[in-house]
Amino acid sequence: MKKVAFYTLGCKLNYSESSSIGRMFEQKGYQKVEFNESPDIFIINTCSVTENADKKCRKIVREAQKINSDGYVAIIGCYAQLKPQEISEIPGVDTVLGAAEKFRLVELIDTFEKTPSGQPAQILASHIDDAVDYHISYSLNDRTRTFLKVQDGCDYPCAYCTIPLARGKSRSDTIANIVKAANEIAARDVKEIVLTGVNIGDFGLHGGERTETFLDLVKALDEVEGILRFRISSIEPNLLTDEIIEFVAQSKRFAHHFHIPLQSGSNKVLGLMKRRYKRELYTERVEKIKALMPDCCIGVDVIVGHPGETQEYFNESYQFLNELDVSYLHVFTYSERENTSALAIRPIIPKSERAERSKMLHILSEKKKRHFYEEQIGKTGVVLFEDEIQNGQMLGFTGNYVRVAVKYDPLLINETKEIRYDHLNDAGLMEVLELEEEVLHH
């Protein structure tokens, strides 16, 4: 039995796809093992979001060669689609597969031969316009939570982003197929499903035509038995409608947690970024959510140092975020990407200034998060405990994304408990000292 191992970089979407491709290998008779267990085949799923994609890929390939110099190395993912020639010249790489080919890896692998030393790897990477098929994917890395892909690709030409070039046009599976997958996941005793995709609010496009909507999907998934809760990973503010917010507020299974990309709190910079909204719309979304769900956790993506973000515009963005009733920030430092329109925008922000702005927003994020947690003290919530230990305590998340720490008890793993928020510990976690005796099974 040949052994195969995966190393995944980047987003939840990549993890869901690696997991699904791994199950395809297992169904064909391969044994899926850890990266350091001398596999016969190494599959590296790459990301293009960070500027260090090349360095990370090279480092993992070198590590694979140390573990098994005879192992076959295949590279897939966004970086593989964007720069297949560059990757093919990395010593130790045997094949590079693009977006339209990666899900065929299991059927092609038997025809591949190890690349002779000094020769470039073979490339199987079609033009991104050929990536039109949809492959449903979900991760099964642990029993507690799974990432379920509901949408792929993106039709938004944001100035800083290469994802449309790496993943192709927006496309989705049918609601019927996604509900079927959710039921399969529920049968594995997974309690939480995180819906993921490139632009999930754009769900419902099949062959370029919209036949279903994200609201339709949310309503259908809310009826799936056996799942404690669904969590929406990230949704564009212009696609987060009042109807979606209103449904989540009264739903049986959807968590009171939204992650909504903002990218900048300056309308001028939003225009330079080619975003499809202004900050006033973002404020409306936040106010609507908080009016219906005061306990709701709201996360925000922000990019600092984008070309054209002068000090004045950054200050404007910082002030907007400071006054916004949100719970935490995901801060990204802008990095240049080939074939993006942002490269033509001026002024270019020095990297030292980008780093300073990032530091300021990270500090603001910690303040926001602590304030949100402190608002919960004295209230109750239902926590789903994970197999994660920190300083002798086990951790879990509530529906509204409060991370809770309690005394370790192995019987609590993948179980839910209703708790009363007690106090914050030194690590900024919500600490609960007393639990109800009976575990709540859902």
JSON list of C-alpha atoms in Angstrom, two decimals, residues 200-357:
[
{"chain": "A", "resi": 200, "resn": "ILE", "atom": "CA", "xyz": [-19.74, 32.68, -0.73]},
{"chain": "A", "resi": 201, "resn": "GLY", "atom": "CA", "xyz": [-22.32, 35.45, -0.93]},
{"chain": "A", "resi": 202, "resn": "ASP", "atom": "CA", "xyz": [-22.17, 34.96, -4.71]},
{"chain": "A", "resi": 203, "resn": "PHE", "atom": "CA", "xyz": [-23.43, 31.38, -4.27]},
{"chain": "A", "resi": 204, "resn": "GLY", "atom": "CA", "xyz": [-25.88, 30.06, -6.83]},
{"chain": "A", "resi": 205, "resn": "LEU", "atom": "CA", "xyz": [-24.07, 30.48, -10.16]},
{"chain": "A", "resi": 206, "resn": "HIS", "atom": "CA", "xyz": [-24.19, 27.36, -12.33]},
{"chain": "A", "resi": 207, "resn": "GLY", "atom": "CA", "xyz": [-22.66, 27.69, -15.79]},
{"chain": "A", "resi": 208, "resn": "GLY", "atom": "CA", "xyz": [-22.63, 31.47, -15.41]},
{"chain": "A", "resi": 209, "resn": "GLU", "atom": "CA", "xyz": [-26.35, 31.67, -14.62]},
{"chain": "A", "resi": 210, "resn": "ARG", "atom": "CA", "xyz": [-27.83, 32.26, -11.17]},
{"chain": "A", "resi": 211, "resn": "THR", "atom": "CA", "xyz": [-30.31, 29.52, -10.34]},
{"chain": "A", "resi": 212, "resn": "GLU", "atom": "CA", "xyz": [-30.12, 29.64, -6.52]},
{"chain": "A", "resi": 213, "resn": "THR", "atom": "CA", "xyz": [-29.08, 32.14, -3.83]},
{"chain": "A", "resi": 214, "resn": "PHE", "atom": "CA", "xyz": [-27.04, 32.10, -0.67]},
{"chain": "A", "resi": 215, "resn": "LEU", "atom": "CA", "xyz": [-30.21, 32.80, 1.32]},
{"chain": "A", "resi": 216, "resn": "ASP", "atom": "CA", "xyz": [-31.79, 29.69, -0.24]},
{"chain": "A", "resi": 217, "resn": "LEU", "atom": "CA", "xyz": [-28.75, 27.68, 0.86]},
{"chain": "A", "resi": 218, "resn": "VAL", "atom": "CA", "xyz": [-28.80, 29.02, 4.42]},
{"chain": "A", "resi": 219, "resn": "LYS", "atom": "CA", "xyz": [-32.49, 28.18, 4.78]},
{"chain": "A", "resi": 220, "resn": "ALA", "atom": "CA", "xyz": [-31.95, 24.62, 3.50]},
{"chain": "A", "resi": 221, "resn": "LEU", "atom": "CA", "xyz": [-28.96, 23.95, 5.76]},
{"chain": "A", "resi": 222, "resn": "ASP", "atom": "CA", "xyz": [-30.87, 25.23, 8.79]},
{"chain": "A", "resi": 223, "resn": "GLU", "atom": "CA", "xyz": [-33.06, 22.12, 8.48]},
{"chain": "A", "resi": 224, "resn": "VAL", "atom": "CA", "xyz": [-30.15, 19.62, 8.58]},
{"chain": "A", "resi": 225, "resn": "GLU", "atom": "CA", "xyz": [-30.48, 17.42, 11.65]},
{"chain": "A", "resi": 226, "resn": "GLY", "atom": "CA", "xyz": [-27.45, 16.40, 13.69]},
{"chain": "A", "resi": 227, "resn": "ILE", "atom": "CA", "xyz": [-25.45, 19.62, 13.26]},
{"chain": "A", "resi": 228, "resn": "LEU", "atom": "CA", "xyz": [-25.28, 21.87, 16.31]},
{"chain": "A", "resi": 229, "resn": "ARG", "atom": "CA", "xyz": [-24.41, 24.97, 14.34]},
{"chain": "A", "resi": 230, "resn": "PHE", "atom": "CA", "xyz": [-23.36, 26.39, 10.99]},
{"chain": "A", "resi": 231, "resn": "ARG", "atom": "CA", "xyz": [-20.92, 29.28, 10.82]},
{"chain": "A", "resi": 232, "resn": "ILE", "atom": "CA", "xyz": [-20.57, 31.66, 7.85]},
{"chain": "A", "resi": 233, "resn": "SER", "atom": "CA", "xyz": [-16.83, 32.09, 7.31]},
{"chain": "A", "resi": 234, "resn": "SER", "atom": "CA", "xyz": [-16.70, 35.34, 5.33]},
{"chain": "A", "resi": 235, "resn": "ILE", "atom": "CA", "xyz": [-19.20, 37.28, 3.24]},
{"chain": "A", "resi": 236, "resn": "GLU", "atom": "CA", "xyz": [-18.87, 40.50, 1.24]},
{"chain": "A", "resi": 237, "resn": "PRO", "atom": "CA", "xyz": [-20.85, 43.44, 2.72]},
{"chain": "A", "resi": 238, "resn": "ASN", "atom": "CA", "xyz": [-22.64, 44.14, -0.56]},
{"chain": "A", "resi": 239, "resn": "LEU", "atom": "CA", "xyz": [-23.85, 40.51, -0.66]},
{"chain": "A", "resi": 240, "resn": "LEU", "atom": "CA", "xyz": [-24.87, 40.32, 3.00]},
{"chain": "A", "resi": 241, "resn": "THR", "atom": "CA", "xyz": [-28.50, 41.28, 2.59]},
{"chain": "A", "resi": 242, "resn": "ASP", "atom": "CA", "xyz": [-31.00, 42.31, 5.24]},
{"chain": "A", "resi": 243, "resn": "GLU", "atom": "CA", "xyz": [-32.86, 39.04, 4.54]},
{"chain": "A", "resi": 244, "resn": "ILE", "atom": "CA", "xyz": [-29.76, 36.95, 5.36]},
{"chain": "A", "resi": 245, "resn": "ILE", "atom": "CA", "xyz": [-29.18, 38.87, 8.58]},
{"chain": "A", "resi": 246, "resn": "GLU", "atom": "CA", "xyz": [-32.83, 38.56, 9.58]},
{"chain": "A", "resi": 247, "resn": "PHE", "atom": "CA", "xyz": [-32.85, 34.82, 8.92]},
{"chain": "A", "resi": 248, "resn": "VAL", "atom": "CA", "xyz": [-29.66, 34.16, 10.90]},
{"chain": "A", "resi": 249, "resn": "ALA", "atom": "CA", "xyz": [-31.11, 36.16, 13.81]},
{"chain": "A", "resi": 250, "resn": "GLN", "atom": "CA", "xyz": [-34.03, 33.71, 14.19]},
{"chain": "A", "resi": 251, "resn": "SER", "atom": "CA", "xyz": [-32.50, 30.51, 12.77]},
{"chain": "A", "resi": 252, "resn": "LYS", "atom": "CA", "xyz": [-32.15, 27.23, 14.63]},
{"chain": "A", "resi": 253, "resn": "ARG", "atom": "CA", "xyz": [-28.53, 26.47, 13.74]},
{"chain": "A", "resi": 254, "resn": "PHE", "atom": "CA", "xyz": [-26.68, 29.49, 12.34]},
{"chain": "A", "resi": 255, "resn": "ALA", "atom": "CA", "xyz": [-24.16, 31.06, 14.71]},
{"chain": "A", "resi": 256, "resn": "HIS", "atom": "CA", "xyz": [-24.39, 34.70, 15.70]},
{"chain": "A", "resi": 257, "resn": "HIS", "atom": "CA", "xyz": [-21.06, 35.41, 14.03]},
{"chain": "A", "resi": 258, "resn": "PHE", "atom": "CA", "xyz": [-20.27, 37.24, 10.80]},
{"chain": "A", "resi": 259, "resn": "HIS", "atom": "CA", "xyz": [-16.89, 37.85, 9.23]},
{"chain": "A", "resi": 260, "resn": "ILE", "atom": "CA", "xyz": [-17.27, 40.75, 6.79]},
{"chain": "A", "resi": 261, "resn": "PRO", "atom": "CA", "xyz": [-14.32, 42.03, 4.71]},
{"chain": "A", "resi": 262, "resn": "LEU", "atom": "CA", "xyz": [-13.97, 45.82, 4.82]},
{"chain": "A", "resi": 263, "resn": "GLN", "atom": "CA", "xyz": [-10.37, 46.27, 3.54]},
{"chain": "A", "resi": 264, "resn": "SER", "atom": "CA", "xyz": [-10.39, 50.03, 4.18]},
{"chain": "A", "resi": 265, "resn": "GLY", "atom": "CA", "xyz": [-12.41, 52.55, 6.12]},
{"chain": "A", "resi": 266, "resn": "SER", "atom": "CA", "xyz": [-11.64, 55.25, 3.55]},
{"chain": "A", "resi": 267, "resn": "ASN", "atom": "CA", "xyz": [-14.01, 55.60, 0.59]},
{"chain": "A", "resi": 268, "resn": "LYS", "atom": "CA", "xyz": [-11.16, 56.93, -1.52]},
{"chain": "A", "resi": 269, "resn": "VAL", "atom": "CA", "xyz": [-9.07, 53.81, -0.91]},
{"chain": "A", "resi": 270, "resn": "LEU", "atom": "CA", "xyz": [-12.09, 51.54, -1.40]},
{"chain": "A", "resi": 271, "resn": "GLY", "atom": "CA", "xyz": [-12.46, 53.12, -4.83]},
{"chain": "A", "resi": 272, "resn": "LEU", "atom": "CA", "xyz": [-8.78, 52.55, -5.65]},
{"chain": "A", "resi": 273, "resn": "MET", "atom": "CA", "xyz": [-9.20, 48.93, -4.54]},
{"chain": "A", "resi": 274, "resn": "LYS", "atom": "CA", "xyz": [-12.23, 48.55, -6.87]},
{"chain": "A", "resi": 275, "resn": "ARG", "atom": "CA", "xyz": [-14.41, 47.38, -3.99]},
{"chain": "A", "resi": 276, "resn": "ARG", "atom": "CA", "xyz": [-18.17, 47.32, -4.66]},
{"chain": "A", "resi": 277, "resn": "TYR", "atom": "CA", "xyz": [-19.41, 49.36, -1.71]},
{"chain": "A", "resi": 278, "resn": "LYS", "atom": "CA", "xyz": [-18.66, 52.42, 0.39]},
{"chain": "A", "resi": 279, "resn": "ARG", "atom": "CA", "xyz": [-18.08, 52.51, 4.10]},
{"chain": "A", "resi": 280, "resn": "GLU", "atom": "CA", "xyz": [-21.60, 53.82, 4.72]},
{"chain": "A", "resi": 281, "resn": "LEU", "atom": "CA", "xyz": [-23.01, 50.48, 3.52]},
{"chain": "A", "resi": 282, "resn": "TYR", "atom": "CA", "xyz": [-20.67, 48.66, 5.88]},
{"chain": "A", "resi": 283, "resn": "THR", "atom": "CA", "xyz": [-21.93, 50.75, 8.79]},
{"chain": "A", "resi": 284, "resn": "GLU", "atom": "CA", "xyz": [-25.52, 49.88, 7.85]},
{"chain": "A", "resi": 285, "resn": "ARG", "atom": "CA", "xyz": [-24.71, 46.16, 7.89]},
{"chain": "A", "resi": 286, "resn": "VAL", "atom": "CA", "xyz": [-23.08, 46.34, 11.31]},
{"chain": "A", "resi": 287, "resn": "GLU", "atom": "CA", "xyz": [-25.95, 48.37, 12.77]},
{"chain": "A", "resi": 288, "resn": "LYS", "atom": "CA", "xyz": [-28.52, 45.94, 11.34]},
{"chain": "A", "resi": 289, "resn": "ILE", "atom": "CA", "xyz": [-26.72, 42.94, 12.83]},
{"chain": "A", "resi": 290, "resn": "LYS", "atom": "CA", "xyz": [-26.32, 44.53, 16.25]},
{"chain": "A", "resi": 291, "resn": "ALA", "atom": "CA", "xyz": [-29.95, 45.68, 16.31]},
{"chain": "A", "resi": 292, "resn": "LEU", "atom": "CA", "xyz": [-31.19, 42.10, 15.81]},
{"chain": "A", "resi": 293, "resn": "MET", "atom": "CA", "xyz": [-28.33, 40.24, 17.56]},
{"chain": "A", "resi": 294, "resn": "PRO", "atom": "CA", "xyz": [-26.64, 42.39, 20.22]},
{"chain": "A", "resi": 295, "resn": "ASP", "atom": "CA", "xyz": [-24.47, 39.41, 21.21]},
{"chain": "A", "resi": 296, "resn": "CYS", "atom": "CA", "xyz": [-23.23, 38.85, 17.63]},
{"chain": "A", "resi": 297, "resn": "CYS", "atom": "CA", "xyz": [-19.49, 38.68, 17.00]},
{"chain": "A", "resi": 298, "resn": "ILE", "atom": "CA", "xyz": [-18.37, 40.63, 13.92]},
{"chain": "A", "resi": 299, "resn": "GLY", "atom": "CA", "xyz": [-14.92, 40.15, 12.42]},
{"chain": "A", "resi": 300, "resn": "VAL", "atom": "CA", "xyz": [-13.36, 42.49, 9.86]},
{"chain": "A", "resi": 301, "resn": "ASP", "atom": "CA", "xyz": [-10.68, 42.02, 7.17]},
{"chain": "A", "resi": 302, "resn": "VAL", "atom": "CA", "xyz": [-8.50, 45.11, 6.67]},
{"chain": "A", "resi": 303, "resn": "ILE", "atom": "CA", "xyz": [-5.58, 45.73, 4.29]},
{"chain": "A", "resi": 304, "resn": "VAL", "atom": "CA", "xyz": [-2.95, 48.29, 5.29]},
{"chain": "A", "resi": 305, "resn": "GLY", "atom": "CA", "xyz": [-0.45, 49.98, 3.00]},
{"chain": "A", "resi": 306, "resn": "HIS", "atom": "CA", "xyz": [-2.39, 49.59, -0.25]},
{"chain": "A", "resi": 307, "resn": "PRO", "atom": "CA", "xyz": [-1.03, 51.91, -2.98]},
{"chain": "A", "resi": 308, "resn": "GLY", "atom": "CA", "xyz": [-2.71, 55.28, -2.67]},
{"chain": "A", "resi": 309, "resn": "GLU", "atom": "CA", "xyz": [-3.37, 54.90, 1.07]},
{"chain": "A", "resi": 310, "resn": "THR", "atom": "CA", "xyz": [-1.81, 58.14, 2.22]},
{"chain": "A", "resi": 311, "resn": "GLN", "atom": "CA", "xyz": [-1.37, 58.86, 5.91]},
{"chain": "A", "resi": 312, "resn": "GLU", "atom": "CA", "xyz": [-4.55, 60.92, 5.80]},
{"chain": "A", "resi": 313, "resn": "TYR", "atom": "CA", "xyz": [-6.56, 58.04, 4.33]},
{"chain": "A", "resi": 314, "resn": "PHE", "atom": "CA", "xyz": [-5.08, 55.56, 6.82]},
{"chain": "A", "resi": 315, "resn": "ASN", "atom": "CA", "xyz": [-6.00, 57.86, 9.72]},
{"chain": "A", "resi": 316, "resn": "GLU", "atom": "CA", "xyz": [-9.52, 58.07, 8.30]},
{"chain": "A", "resi": 317, "resn": "SER", "atom": "CA", "xyz": [-9.70, 54.27, 8.12]},
{"chain": "A", "resi": 318, "resn": "TYR", "atom": "CA", "xyz": [-8.35, 53.85, 11.66]},
{"chain": "A", "resi": 319, "resn": "GLN", "atom": "CA", "xyz": [-10.88, 56.29, 13.09]},
{"chain": "A", "resi": 320, "resn": "PHE", "atom": "CA", "xyz": [-13.73, 54.57, 11.25]},
{"chain": "A", "resi": 321, "resn": "LEU", "atom": "CA", "xyz": [-12.71, 51.17, 12.66]},
{"chain": "A", "resi": 322, "resn": "ASN", "atom": "CA", "xyz": [-12.19, 52.59, 16.13]},
{"chain": "A", "resi": 323, "resn": "GLU", "atom": "CA", "xyz": [-15.79, 53.83, 16.24]},
{"chain": "A", "resi": 324, "resn": "LEU", "atom": "CA", "xyz": [-17.32, 50.76, 14.58]},
{"chain": "A", "resi": 325, "resn": "ASP", "atom": "CA", "xyz": [-19.10, 48.22, 16.82]},
{"chain": "A", "resi": 326, "resn": "VAL", "atom": "CA", "xyz": [-17.07, 45.20, 15.70]},
{"chain": "A", "resi": 327, "resn": "SER", "atom": "CA", "xyz": [-15.32, 42.46, 17.68]},
{"chain": "A", "resi": 328, "resn": "TYR", "atom": "CA", "xyz": [-11.92, 41.81, 16.09]},
{"chain": "A", "resi": 329, "resn": "LEU", "atom": "CA", "xyz": [-9.83, 42.59, 13.00]},
{"chain": "A", "resi": 330, "resn": "HIS", "atom": "CA", "xyz": [-7.88, 40.37, 10.59]},
{"chain": "A", "resi": 331, "resn": "VAL", "atom": "CA", "xyz": [-5.11, 42.68, 9.44]},
{"chain": "A", "resi": 332, "resn": "PHE", "atom": "CA", "xyz": [-3.29, 42.04, 6.16]},
{"chain": "A", "resi": 333, "resn": "THR", "atom": "CA", "xyz": [-0.24, 44.00, 5.04]},
{"chain": "A", "resi": 334, "resn": "TYR", "atom": "CA", "xyz": [-0.43, 44.81, 1.33]},
{"chain": "A", "resi": 335, "resn": "SER", "atom": "CA", "xyz": [2.10, 43.01, -0.83]},
{"chain": "A", "resi": 336, "resn": "GLU", "atom": "CA", "xyz": [2.62, 43.45, -4.56]},
{"chain": "A", "resi": 337, "resn": "ARG", "atom": "CA", "xyz": [1.11, 40.86, -6.92]},
{"chain": "A", "resi": 338, "resn": "GLU", "atom": "CA", "xyz": [1.92, 40.41, -10.60]},
{"chain": "A", "resi": 339, "resn": "ASN", "atom": "CA", "xyz": [-0.88, 41.14, -13.07]},
{"chain": "A", "resi": 340, "resn": "THR", "atom": "CA", "xyz": [-2.90, 43.27, -10.64]},
{"chain": "A", "resi": 341, "resn": "SER", "atom": "CA", "xyz": [-4.04, 46.84, -11.34]},
{"chain": "A", "resi": 342, "resn": "ALA", "atom": "CA", "xyz": [-2.84, 48.04, -7.91]},
{"chain": "A", "resi": 343, "resn": "LEU", "atom": "CA", "xyz": [0.72, 48.05, -9.28]},
{"chain": "A", "resi": 344, "resn": "ALA", "atom": "CA", "xyz": [-0.08, 51.17, -11.30]},
{"chain": "A", "resi": 345, "resn": "ILE", "atom": "CA", "xyz": [-1.45, 53.16, -8.35]},
{"chain": "A", "resi": 346, "resn": "ARG", "atom": "CA", "xyz": [0.62, 55.84, -6.61]},
{"chain": "A", "resi": 347, "resn": "PRO", "atom": "CA", "xyz": [1.92, 56.64, -4.10]},
{"chain": "A", "resi": 348, "resn": "ILE", "atom": "CA", "xyz": [3.58, 53.36, -3.12]},
{"chain": "A", "resi": 349, "resn": "ILE", "atom": "CA", "xyz": [3.65, 53.02, 0.67]},
{"chain": "A", "resi": 350, "resn": "PRO", "atom": "CA", "xyz": [7.08, 52.13, 2.13]},
{"chain": "A", "resi": 351, "resn": "LYS", "atom": "CA", "xyz": [7.20, 48.70, 3.77]},
{"chain": "A", "resi": 352, "resn": "SER", "atom": "CA", "xyz": [8.27, 50.22, 7.09]},
{"chain": "A", "resi": 353, "resn": "GLU", "atom": "CA", "xyz": [5.12, 52.36, 7.07]},
{"chain": "A", "resi": 354, "resn": "ARG", "atom": "CA", "xyz": [2.96, 49.34, 6.16]},
{"chain": "A", "resi": 355, "resn": "ALA", "atom": "CA", "xyz": [4.42, 47.48, 9.15]},
{"chain": "A", "resi": 356, "resn": "GLU", "atom": "CA", "xyz": [3.72, 50.39, 11.51]},
{"chain": "A", "resi": 357, "resn": "ARG", "atom": "CA", "xyz": [0.10, 50.66, 10.36]}
]
